[in-house]
Amino acid sequence: MVSGKPSGGGGKLPGGIGLSHISAYDWEAADGVCGGSPHIHLACTEAYVVTAGQGTVQTLTVEDGFTQTPLEPGVIAWFTPGTVHRMVRGSGGLRVTVLMQNSGLPEAGDAVFTFPPEVLDDPGAYAAAAALPAKEGPDAERAARERRDLAVEGFLRLKDALKDGDAEPLHAFHRAAARIVAPKVAAWEPRWRDGALAAAERTGRQLAALAEGDASHLSAGRVRSAEPTRRGGYGMCGRRDEYELPGVTLPYGGE
């Protein structure tokens, strides 16, 4: 049952989403294509809104195997938890706006790289391979490229197995990813409650008020705007422009 007075949404974006702008890496990987670090989300759906250039998003799922979805301006591609995804650069400098469900959860670690099993099974090795030593500079670029290459190595193993009709390596990756994030999940729930759940409950209160002819929450209407607080950071998919808003950091540390 929804109860309580309707209220405004503070400085957060609609629906508790996260938002960033990504330009695909131009580093060539072992399979000859340029793109980002393959990874998975365990509790968040992600959407790409393509604004410039061309490319693809390569995905691995138990149901569909390996697929490639074309990306060009006007396309929106989204993928649910459990979808391994890798943004690949085509022509014209691929650029997308990323919309992320449950803003706050990805910042807290809802993303796991497709590193090879021997790395995934060693918590210390995984943490070291996933970390960046700095936000900018040669060391950050080198580490971002190394973790991309390691994630591609694991991705290609999963891809080859699926092409051979063997989904067990992907299932094993899912299990490993769940083990990696398990210690973090307790901290995710309050973030979700304060973000996406609070936004949905706020709408419920507003609907209940409107049904009774109560328009008092409209007096709290505000306009807000923001510009990126950091441009060109090293994310999972590519170079990233990010925002920091009151009460929530956008995007999460990676995508």
Short mmCIF file of C-alpha atoms in Angstrom, two decimals:
data_model
loop_
_atom_site.label_atom_id
_atom_site.label_comp_id
_atom_site.label_asym_id
_atom_site.label_seq_id
_atom_site.Cartn_x
_atom_site.Cartn_y
_atom_site.Cartn_z
CA MET A 1 0.00 0.00 0.00
CA VAL A 2 1.38 3.37 -1.01
CA SER A 3 1.09 6.04 1.65
CA GLY A 4 2.53 9.38 2.67
CA LYS A 5 2.61 12.84 1.19
CA PRO A 6 3.71 13.25 -2.44
CA SER A 7 7.14 14.82 -2.73
CA GLY A 8 9.61 16.09 -5.30
CA GLY A 9 12.50 14.09 -6.73
CA GLY A 10 15.39 16.19 -5.47
CA GLY A 11 18.31 16.48 -7.83
CA LYS A 12 18.03 12.98 -9.25
CA LEU A 13 17.17 12.16 -12.84
CA PRO A 14 13.71 10.76 -13.73
CA GLY A 15 12.95 7.27 -12.50
CA GLY A 16 16.27 6.91 -10.68
CA ILE A 17 18.22 6.36 -13.89
CA GLY A 18 21.91 6.90 -14.53
CA LEU A 19 23.20 8.70 -17.62
CA SER A 20 26.54 9.07 -19.37
CA HIS A 21 27.94 9.75 -22.84
CA ILE A 22 30.32 7.19 -24.33
CA SER A 23 32.62 7.25 -27.35
CA ALA A 24 33.92 3.83 -28.36
CA TYR A 25 37.59 3.01 -27.81
CA ASP A 26 39.66 3.06 -30.99
CA TRP A 27 42.08 0.40 -29.70
CA GLU A 28 42.18 -2.72 -31.87
CA ALA A 29 41.55 -5.94 -29.95
CA ALA A 30 42.83 -9.49 -30.55
CA ASP A 31 40.00 -10.25 -32.98
CA GLY A 32 40.78 -7.21 -35.11
CA VAL A 33 37.92 -4.92 -34.05
CA CYS A 34 37.99 -1.74 -31.98
CA GLY A 35 35.75 -1.52 -28.96
CA GLY A 36 35.19 -1.68 -25.26
CA SER A 37 35.56 -4.17 -22.44
CA PRO A 38 32.92 -6.94 -22.51
CA HIS A 39 31.05 -7.19 -19.23
CA ILE A 40 27.75 -8.06 -17.61
CA HIS A 41 25.28 -6.43 -15.23
CA LEU A 42 23.50 -8.57 -12.69
CA ALA A 43 20.60 -6.34 -11.59
CA CYS A 44 20.40 -3.46 -14.08
CA THR A 45 19.03 -3.05 -17.60
CA GLU A 46 21.14 -0.77 -19.81
CA ALA A 47 20.17 1.18 -22.94
CA TYR A 48 22.29 2.70 -25.70
CA VAL A 49 20.84 5.76 -27.46
CA VAL A 50 23.04 6.22 -30.52
CA THR A 51 23.77 9.87 -31.33
CA ALA A 52 26.64 9.67 -33.85
CA GLY A 53 28.68 7.28 -35.97
CA GLN A 54 28.14 3.60 -36.59
CA GLY A 55 29.05 0.35 -34.92
CA THR A 56 27.53 -2.66 -33.20
CA VAL A 57 26.87 -4.03 -29.77
CA GLN A 58 28.02 -7.63 -29.56
CA THR A 59 26.11 -9.70 -27.01
CA LEU A 60 26.19 -13.18 -25.50
CA THR A 61 23.11 -14.74 -23.91
CA VAL A 62 22.05 -18.27 -23.11
CA GLU A 63 18.88 -17.85 -25.18
CA ASP A 64 20.27 -16.19 -28.31
CA GLY A 65 23.97 -17.06 -28.25
CA PHE A 66 26.24 -14.55 -29.98
CA THR A 67 24.45 -11.65 -31.69
CA GLN A 68 25.42 -8.30 -33.18
CA THR A 69 22.98 -5.39 -33.10
CA PRO A 70 23.77 -2.55 -35.55
CA LEU A 71 24.19 0.89 -33.98
CA GLU A 72 23.59 4.12 -35.89
CA PRO A 73 21.98 7.47 -35.05
CA GLY A 74 18.37 7.02 -34.02
CA VAL A 75 18.79 3.43 -32.78
CA ILE A 76 18.04 2.53 -29.18
CA ALA A 77 19.39 -0.85 -28.09
CA TRP A 78 18.86 -2.16 -24.57
CA PHE A 79 19.81 -5.32 -22.76
CA THR A 80 18.63 -6.89 -19.54
CA PRO A 81 20.69 -8.35 -16.66
CA GLY A 82 22.65 -11.40 -17.75
CA THR A 83 23.53 -10.04 -21.20
CA VAL A 84 27.27 -9.94 -21.84
CA HIS A 85 27.80 -6.86 -24.01
CA ARG A 86 30.66 -5.25 -25.91
CA MET A 87 30.38 -1.97 -27.81
CA VAL A 88 32.29 -2.09 -31.11
CA ARG A 89 33.34 0.92 -33.10
CA GLY A 90 32.43 1.19 -36.78
CA SER A 91 32.77 4.30 -38.91
CA GLY A 92 32.27 7.94 -38.01
CA GLY A 93 33.29 7.87 -34.35
CA LEU A 94 30.52 5.90 -32.63
CA ARG A 95 28.97 7.84 -29.76
CA VAL A 96 26.09 6.81 -27.53
CA THR A 97 24.19 8.14 -24.56
CA VAL A 98 23.88 5.41 -21.95
CA LEU A 99 20.77 5.14 -19.79
CA MET A 100 21.22 2.85 -16.80
CA GLN A 101 18.53 1.40 -14.57
CA ASN A 102 18.91 1.68 -10.80
CA SER A 103 21.38 4.54 -10.68
CA GLY A 104 23.54 3.88 -7.67
CA LEU A 105 23.78 0.12 -8.09
CA PRO A 106 26.26 0.24 -10.97
CA GLU A 107 28.37 2.74 -9.00
CA ALA A 108 28.39 0.16 -6.21
CA GLY A 109 29.72 -2.63 -8.42
CA ASP A 110 26.90 -4.09 -10.54
CA ALA A 111 29.24 -4.91 -13.42
CA VAL A 112 31.63 -7.84 -13.92
CA PHE A 113 34.24 -8.12 -16.67
CA THR A 114 34.44 -11.29 -18.78
CA PHE A 115 37.94 -12.10 -17.61
CA PRO A 116 39.12 -15.69 -18.11
CA PRO A 117 38.00 -18.21 -15.44
CA GLU A 118 41.39 -18.33 -13.74
CA VAL A 119 41.06 -14.59 -12.98
CA LEU A 120 37.38 -14.72 -12.05
CA ASP A 121 38.05 -17.49 -9.53
CA ASP A 122 40.71 -15.47 -7.67
CA PRO A 123 39.18 -12.43 -5.90
CA GLY A 124 42.53 -10.70 -5.55
CA ALA A 125 43.46 -11.26 -9.19
CA TYR A 126 40.04 -10.05 -10.34
CA ALA A 127 40.23 -6.87 -8.24
CA ALA A 128 43.72 -6.10 -9.51
CA ALA A 129 42.78 -6.67 -13.15
CA ALA A 130 39.61 -4.55 -12.90
CA ALA A 131 41.14 -1.56 -11.13
CA LEU A 132 42.56 1.57 -12.71
CA PRO A 133 45.57 3.17 -10.97
CA ALA A 134 44.47 6.70 -11.87
CA LYS A 135 41.65 8.60 -13.57
CA GLU A 136 43.80 10.14 -16.27
CA GLY A 137 47.24 9.88 -17.84
CA PRO A 138 49.39 7.14 -19.40
CA ASP A 139 49.01 4.74 -16.47
CA ALA A 140 45.21 4.96 -16.62
CA GLU A 141 45.18 4.42 -20.37
CA ARG A 142 47.53 1.44 -20.16
CA ALA A 143 45.49 -0.21 -17.40
CA ALA A 144 42.19 0.44 -19.21
CA ARG A 145 43.56 -1.14 -22.36
CA GLU A 146 45.00 -4.14 -20.48
CA ARG A 147 41.73 -4.87 -18.72
CA ARG A 148 39.87 -4.47 -22.03
CA ASP A 149 42.18 -7.00 -23.68
CA LEU A 150 41.81 -9.44 -20.77
CA ALA A 151 38.01 -9.12 -20.90
CA VAL A 152 38.06 -9.71 -24.67
CA GLU A 153 40.13 -12.86 -24.11
CA GLY A 154 37.44 -14.29 -21.84
CA PHE A 155 34.66 -13.02 -24.12
CA LEU A 156 36.08 -14.82 -27.15
CA ARG A 157 36.24 -18.08 -25.19
CA LEU A 158 32.56 -17.72 -24.25
CA LYS A 159 31.65 -16.78 -27.82
CA ASP A 160 33.44 -19.80 -29.30
CA ALA A 161 31.76 -22.16 -26.83
CA LEU A 162 28.30 -20.80 -27.65
CA LYS A 163 28.99 -21.16 -31.37
CA ASP A 164 29.80 -24.83 -30.66
CA GLY A 165 26.48 -25.21 -28.85
CA ASP A 166 28.04 -25.28 -25.36
CA ALA A 167 26.40 -22.83 -22.95
CA GLU A 168 28.09 -24.20 -19.82
CA PRO A 169 31.03 -21.73 -19.91
CA LEU A 170 28.51 -18.85 -19.97
CA HIS A 171 26.59 -20.41 -17.08
CA ALA A 172 29.89 -20.76 -15.23
CA PHE A 173 30.64 -17.09 -15.88
CA HIS A 174 27.21 -16.15 -14.49
CA ARG A 175 27.97 -18.11 -11.32
CA ALA A 176 31.39 -16.52 -10.98
CA ALA A 177 29.91 -13.04 -11.48
CA ALA A 178 27.35 -13.71 -8.76
CA ARG A 179 30.12 -14.77 -6.37
CA ILE A 180 32.08 -11.60 -7.13
CA VAL A 181 29.18 -9.25 -6.38
CA ALA A 182 27.67 -11.20 -3.46
CA PRO A 183 29.59 -9.26 -0.76
CA LYS A 184 28.32 -5.97 -2.23
CA VAL A 185 24.62 -6.76 -2.46
CA ALA A 186 23.75 -5.74 1.10
CA ALA A 187 24.88 -2.20 0.25
CA TRP A 188 22.86 -2.17 -2.97
CA GLU A 189 19.41 -2.39 -1.36
CA PRO A 190 19.44 1.03 0.35
CA ARG A 191 20.72 2.62 -2.87
CA TRP A 192 17.88 1.00 -4.80
CA ARG A 193 15.32 2.03 -2.16
CA ASP A 194 16.56 5.64 -2.21
CA GLY A 195 16.68 5.72 -6.02
CA ALA A 196 14.46 3.71 -8.37
CA LEU A 197 12.07 2.41 -5.70
CA ALA A 198 11.66 5.86 -4.14
CA ALA A 199 10.88 7.32 -7.58
CA ALA A 200 8.18 4.71 -8.23
CA GLU A 201 6.66 5.17 -4.78
CA ARG A 202 6.67 8.93 -5.25
CA THR A 203 4.64 8.52 -8.43
CA GLY A 204 2.19 6.32 -6.51
CA ARG A 205 1.70 9.05 -3.90
CA GLN A 206 1.19 11.65 -6.61
CA LEU A 207 -1.41 9.51 -8.38
CA ALA A 208 -3.27 8.94 -5.13
CA ALA A 209 -3.24 12.67 -4.44
CA LEU A 210 -4.47 13.55 -7.92
CA ALA A 211 -7.30 11.03 -7.66
CA GLU A 212 -8.51 13.07 -4.69
CA GLY A 213 -8.07 16.38 -6.48
CA ASP A 214 -4.99 17.27 -4.42
CA ALA A 215 -2.49 19.22 -6.54
CA SER A 216 -0.25 20.38 -3.70
CA HIS A 217 2.84 18.54 -4.99
CA LEU A 218 2.77 20.65 -8.15
CA SER A 219 3.91 23.62 -6.09
CA ALA A 220 7.27 21.88 -5.67
CA GLY A 221 7.96 21.94 -9.43
CA ARG A 222 11.54 22.92 -10.30
CA VAL A 223 13.86 23.13 -13.28
CA ARG A 224 17.38 21.76 -13.00
CA SER A 225 20.28 21.33 -15.40
CA ALA A 226 23.78 19.92 -15.31
CA GLU A 227 26.90 19.69 -17.42
CA PRO A 228 29.48 16.92 -17.34
CA THR A 229 31.78 17.24 -14.36
CA ARG A 230 34.39 15.03 -16.02
CA ARG A 231 34.98 14.38 -19.71
CA GLY A 232 36.83 11.61 -21.47
CA GLY A 233 37.28 9.24 -18.55
CA TYR A 234 38.22 5.59 -19.06
CA GLY A 235 35.06 3.51 -18.82
CA MET A 236 34.25 -0.08 -19.65
CA CYS A 237 32.78 0.59 -23.08
CA GLY A 238 34.92 3.59 -24.05
CA ARG A 239 35.82 7.17 -23.16
CA ARG A 240 33.13 8.55 -20.88
CA ASP A 241 31.63 11.91 -19.96
CA GLU A 242 30.11 11.72 -16.49
CA TYR A 243 27.90 13.79 -14.21
CA GLU A 244 27.79 14.29 -10.48
CA LEU A 245 24.38 15.38 -9.21
CA PRO A 246 23.21 15.97 -5.63
CA GLY A 247 22.55 12.62 -4.01
CA VAL A 248 23.74 10.45 -6.91
CA THR A 249 26.87 10.06 -9.00
CA LEU A 250 26.42 9.43 -12.72
CA PRO A 251 27.47 7.23 -14.32
CA TYR A 252 28.75 4.25 -12.38
CA GLY A 253 32.47 3.75 -12.20
CA GLY A 254 32.97 1.82 -15.40
CA GLU A 255 30.46 1.99 -18.20
#
